[in-house]
Amino acid sequence: MRVSGDGQGRRVKRIESGELQPLKPLPSELRLQQEYGVARGTVRAAIALLRERGLVMTMPQRGTYVTERRREA
């Protein structure tokens, strides 16, 4: 899950396709580390980029959740 790499791209596609449902939590940082075989800092950086794009929101002590997306007219 490089910050600009395939893992983040897969996560974005899963969000955009609806596979990761709005208001549902992302897997934990530990689980993402294990899934992608990367360091915790890499996971955090990737989540930060997803947050900047408005695809996820992080709530302290609760986790990171997929945001609701508006339908375009």
Short mmCIF file of N, CA and C in Angstrom, two decimals:
data_model
loop_
_atom_site.label_atom_id
_atom_site.label_comp_id
_atom_site.label_asym_id
_atom_site.label_seq_id
_atom_site.Cartn_x
_atom_site.Cartn_y
_atom_site.Cartn_z
N MET A 1 0.85 -1.17 0.00
CA MET A 1 0.00 0.00 0.00
C MET A 1 0.88 1.23 0.00
N ARG A 2 1.62 1.40 -1.03
CA ARG A 2 2.42 2.63 -1.15
C ARG A 2 1.47 3.80 -1.17
N VAL A 3 1.94 4.91 -0.66
CA VAL A 3 1.08 6.09 -0.56
C VAL A 3 0.48 6.46 -1.90
N SER A 4 1.25 6.38 -2.95
CA SER A 4 0.72 6.73 -4.27
C SER A 4 0.51 5.50 -5.13
N GLY A 5 0.55 4.34 -4.52
CA GLY A 5 0.58 3.12 -5.30
C GLY A 5 -0.70 2.33 -5.36
N ASP A 6 -0.51 1.06 -5.66
CA ASP A 6 -1.60 0.15 -5.97
C ASP A 6 -2.58 -0.04 -4.82
N GLY A 7 -2.09 -0.15 -3.61
CA GLY A 7 -2.99 -0.38 -2.47
C GLY A 7 -3.98 0.74 -2.29
N GLN A 8 -3.51 1.96 -2.34
CA GLN A 8 -4.41 3.09 -2.21
C GLN A 8 -5.38 3.09 -3.38
N GLY A 9 -4.89 2.80 -4.57
CA GLY A 9 -5.76 2.75 -5.74
C GLY A 9 -6.86 1.72 -5.59
N ARG A 10 -6.49 0.56 -5.06
CA ARG A 10 -7.50 -0.48 -4.83
C ARG A 10 -8.52 -0.04 -3.80
N ARG A 11 -8.05 0.63 -2.75
CA ARG A 11 -8.96 1.10 -1.70
C ARG A 11 -9.92 2.14 -2.29
N VAL A 12 -9.41 3.06 -3.10
CA VAL A 12 -10.26 4.08 -3.74
C VAL A 12 -11.29 3.40 -4.63
N LYS A 13 -10.87 2.43 -5.43
CA LYS A 13 -11.81 1.72 -6.31
C LYS A 13 -12.89 1.01 -5.51
N ARG A 14 -12.51 0.42 -4.36
CA ARG A 14 -13.49 -0.26 -3.51
C ARG A 14 -14.48 0.73 -2.92
N ILE A 15 -14.03 1.95 -2.62
CA ILE A 15 -14.94 2.98 -2.12
C ILE A 15 -15.85 3.46 -3.23
N GLU A 16 -15.26 3.79 -4.38
CA GLU A 16 -16.05 4.34 -5.50
C GLU A 16 -17.04 3.32 -6.06
N SER A 17 -16.70 2.04 -6.03
CA SER A 17 -17.59 1.02 -6.56
C SER A 17 -18.73 0.69 -5.61
N GLY A 18 -18.61 1.14 -4.36
CA GLY A 18 -19.63 0.83 -3.37
C GLY A 18 -19.32 -0.42 -2.57
N GLU A 19 -18.21 -1.09 -2.88
CA GLU A 19 -17.83 -2.28 -2.11
C GLU A 19 -17.60 -1.92 -0.65
N LEU A 20 -16.97 -0.78 -0.40
CA LEU A 20 -16.84 -0.25 0.95
C LEU A 20 -17.96 0.77 1.11
N GLN A 21 -18.96 0.43 1.87
CA GLN A 21 -20.17 1.22 1.99
C GLN A 21 -19.97 2.51 2.79
N PRO A 22 -20.69 3.58 2.41
CA PRO A 22 -20.64 4.81 3.18
C PRO A 22 -21.00 4.57 4.64
N LEU A 23 -20.30 5.26 5.52
CA LEU A 23 -20.49 5.22 6.96
C LEU A 23 -20.05 3.90 7.60
N LYS A 24 -19.41 3.04 6.83
CA LYS A 24 -18.84 1.80 7.35
C LYS A 24 -17.36 2.02 7.61
N PRO A 25 -16.82 1.38 8.65
CA PRO A 25 -15.41 1.59 8.97
C PRO A 25 -14.46 0.89 8.02
N LEU A 26 -13.30 1.51 7.82
CA LEU A 26 -12.20 0.83 7.13
C LEU A 26 -11.62 -0.19 8.10
N PRO A 27 -10.90 -1.18 7.60
CA PRO A 27 -10.19 -2.09 8.51
C PRO A 27 -9.20 -1.29 9.36
N SER A 28 -8.82 -1.87 10.49
CA SER A 28 -7.87 -1.20 11.39
C SER A 28 -6.53 -1.00 10.70
N GLU A 29 -5.74 -0.07 11.26
CA GLU A 29 -4.39 0.16 10.72
C GLU A 29 -3.59 -1.13 10.75
N LEU A 30 -3.69 -1.89 11.82
CA LEU A 30 -2.95 -3.15 11.93
C LEU A 30 -3.36 -4.11 10.81
N ARG A 31 -4.65 -4.22 10.58
CA ARG A 31 -5.13 -5.13 9.52
C ARG A 31 -4.65 -4.68 8.14
N LEU A 32 -4.68 -3.37 7.89
CA LEU A 32 -4.19 -2.85 6.62
C LEU A 32 -2.69 -3.10 6.47
N GLN A 33 -1.94 -2.94 7.57
CA GLN A 33 -0.50 -3.24 7.54
C GLN A 33 -0.28 -4.68 7.11
N GLN A 34 -1.02 -5.59 7.71
CA GLN A 34 -0.86 -7.01 7.41
C GLN A 34 -1.32 -7.33 5.99
N GLU A 35 -2.43 -6.75 5.57
CA GLU A 35 -2.99 -7.01 4.24
C GLU A 35 -2.03 -6.59 3.13
N TYR A 36 -1.39 -5.42 3.32
CA TYR A 36 -0.53 -4.88 2.27
C TYR A 36 0.96 -5.07 2.54
N GLY A 37 1.31 -5.58 3.73
CA GLY A 37 2.71 -5.82 4.05
C GLY A 37 3.55 -4.55 4.10
N VAL A 38 2.99 -3.51 4.72
CA VAL A 38 3.69 -2.22 4.78
C VAL A 38 3.77 -1.73 6.23
N ALA A 39 4.52 -0.67 6.45
CA ALA A 39 4.68 -0.07 7.76
C ALA A 39 3.45 0.74 8.14
N ARG A 40 3.28 0.94 9.44
CA ARG A 40 2.15 1.73 9.94
C ARG A 40 2.15 3.14 9.38
N GLY A 41 3.33 3.74 9.25
CA GLY A 41 3.42 5.10 8.70
C GLY A 41 2.88 5.17 7.28
N THR A 42 3.11 4.13 6.51
CA THR A 42 2.60 4.08 5.13
C THR A 42 1.08 4.02 5.13
N VAL A 43 0.52 3.21 6.03
CA VAL A 43 -0.94 3.11 6.14
C VAL A 43 -1.52 4.47 6.54
N ARG A 44 -0.90 5.10 7.51
CA ARG A 44 -1.41 6.41 7.96
C ARG A 44 -1.33 7.45 6.86
N ALA A 45 -0.25 7.44 6.10
CA ALA A 45 -0.11 8.40 5.00
C ALA A 45 -1.18 8.16 3.93
N ALA A 46 -1.45 6.90 3.62
CA ALA A 46 -2.47 6.58 2.62
C ALA A 46 -3.85 7.01 3.10
N ILE A 47 -4.14 6.78 4.38
CA ILE A 47 -5.43 7.20 4.93
C ILE A 47 -5.55 8.72 4.89
N ALA A 48 -4.45 9.41 5.18
CA ALA A 48 -4.46 10.87 5.13
C ALA A 48 -4.79 11.36 3.72
N LEU A 49 -4.24 10.71 2.71
CA LEU A 49 -4.55 11.10 1.33
C LEU A 49 -6.02 10.84 0.99
N LEU A 50 -6.55 9.71 1.45
CA LEU A 50 -7.97 9.42 1.22
C LEU A 50 -8.84 10.47 1.92
N ARG A 51 -8.43 10.87 3.12
CA ARG A 51 -9.15 11.89 3.87
C ARG A 51 -9.12 13.23 3.12
N GLU A 52 -7.95 13.60 2.58
CA GLU A 52 -7.83 14.85 1.81
C GLU A 52 -8.74 14.85 0.59
N ARG A 53 -8.93 13.68 0.00
CA ARG A 53 -9.82 13.57 -1.17
C ARG A 53 -11.29 13.52 -0.78
N GLY A 54 -11.55 13.48 0.52
CA GLY A 54 -12.94 13.46 0.99
C GLY A 54 -13.58 12.09 0.93
N LEU A 55 -12.78 11.05 0.78
CA LEU A 55 -13.34 9.70 0.66
C LEU A 55 -13.54 9.02 2.01
N VAL A 56 -12.81 9.46 3.02
CA VAL A 56 -12.95 8.90 4.36
C VAL A 56 -12.90 10.03 5.39
N MET A 57 -13.40 9.72 6.58
CA MET A 57 -13.30 10.64 7.71
C MET A 57 -12.79 9.82 8.90
N THR A 58 -11.93 10.44 9.70
CA THR A 58 -11.39 9.76 10.86
C THR A 58 -11.97 10.38 12.12
N MET A 59 -12.47 9.52 12.99
CA MET A 59 -13.03 9.96 14.26
C MET A 59 -12.15 9.40 15.37
N PRO A 60 -11.51 10.27 16.15
CA PRO A 60 -10.61 9.80 17.21
C PRO A 60 -11.29 8.76 18.12
N GLN A 61 -10.55 7.73 18.44
CA GLN A 61 -11.00 6.64 19.32
C GLN A 61 -12.11 5.78 18.71
N ARG A 62 -12.52 6.06 17.46
CA ARG A 62 -13.61 5.30 16.85
C ARG A 62 -13.19 4.64 15.55
N GLY A 63 -12.28 5.27 14.80
CA GLY A 63 -11.82 4.67 13.56
C GLY A 63 -11.99 5.58 12.37
N THR A 64 -11.76 5.01 11.20
CA THR A 64 -11.86 5.74 9.94
C THR A 64 -13.02 5.15 9.15
N TYR A 65 -13.87 6.02 8.66
CA TYR A 65 -15.11 5.60 8.00
C TYR A 65 -15.19 6.17 6.58
N VAL A 66 -15.82 5.41 5.72
CA VAL A 66 -16.08 5.86 4.36
C VAL A 66 -17.13 6.96 4.44
N THR A 67 -16.92 8.06 3.71
CA THR A 67 -17.86 9.17 3.74
C THR A 67 -19.02 8.92 2.78
N GLU A 68 -20.12 9.60 3.03
CA GLU A 68 -21.23 9.55 2.10
C GLU A 68 -20.86 10.37 0.89
N ARG A 69 -21.18 9.86 -0.27
CA ARG A 69 -20.88 10.58 -1.50
C ARG A 69 -22.17 11.14 -2.08
N ARG A 70 -22.07 12.35 -2.57
CA ARG A 70 -23.24 12.98 -3.20
C ARG A 70 -23.36 12.49 -4.62
N ARG A 71 -24.57 12.26 -5.03
CA ARG A 71 -24.80 11.89 -6.43
C ARG A 71 -24.78 13.14 -7.26
N GLU A 72 -24.12 13.03 -8.42
CA GLU A 72 -24.06 14.19 -9.31
C GLU A 72 -25.27 14.19 -10.23
N ALA A 73 -25.82 15.37 -10.45
CA ALA A 73 -27.02 15.50 -11.29
C ALA A 73 -26.67 15.45 -12.75
#
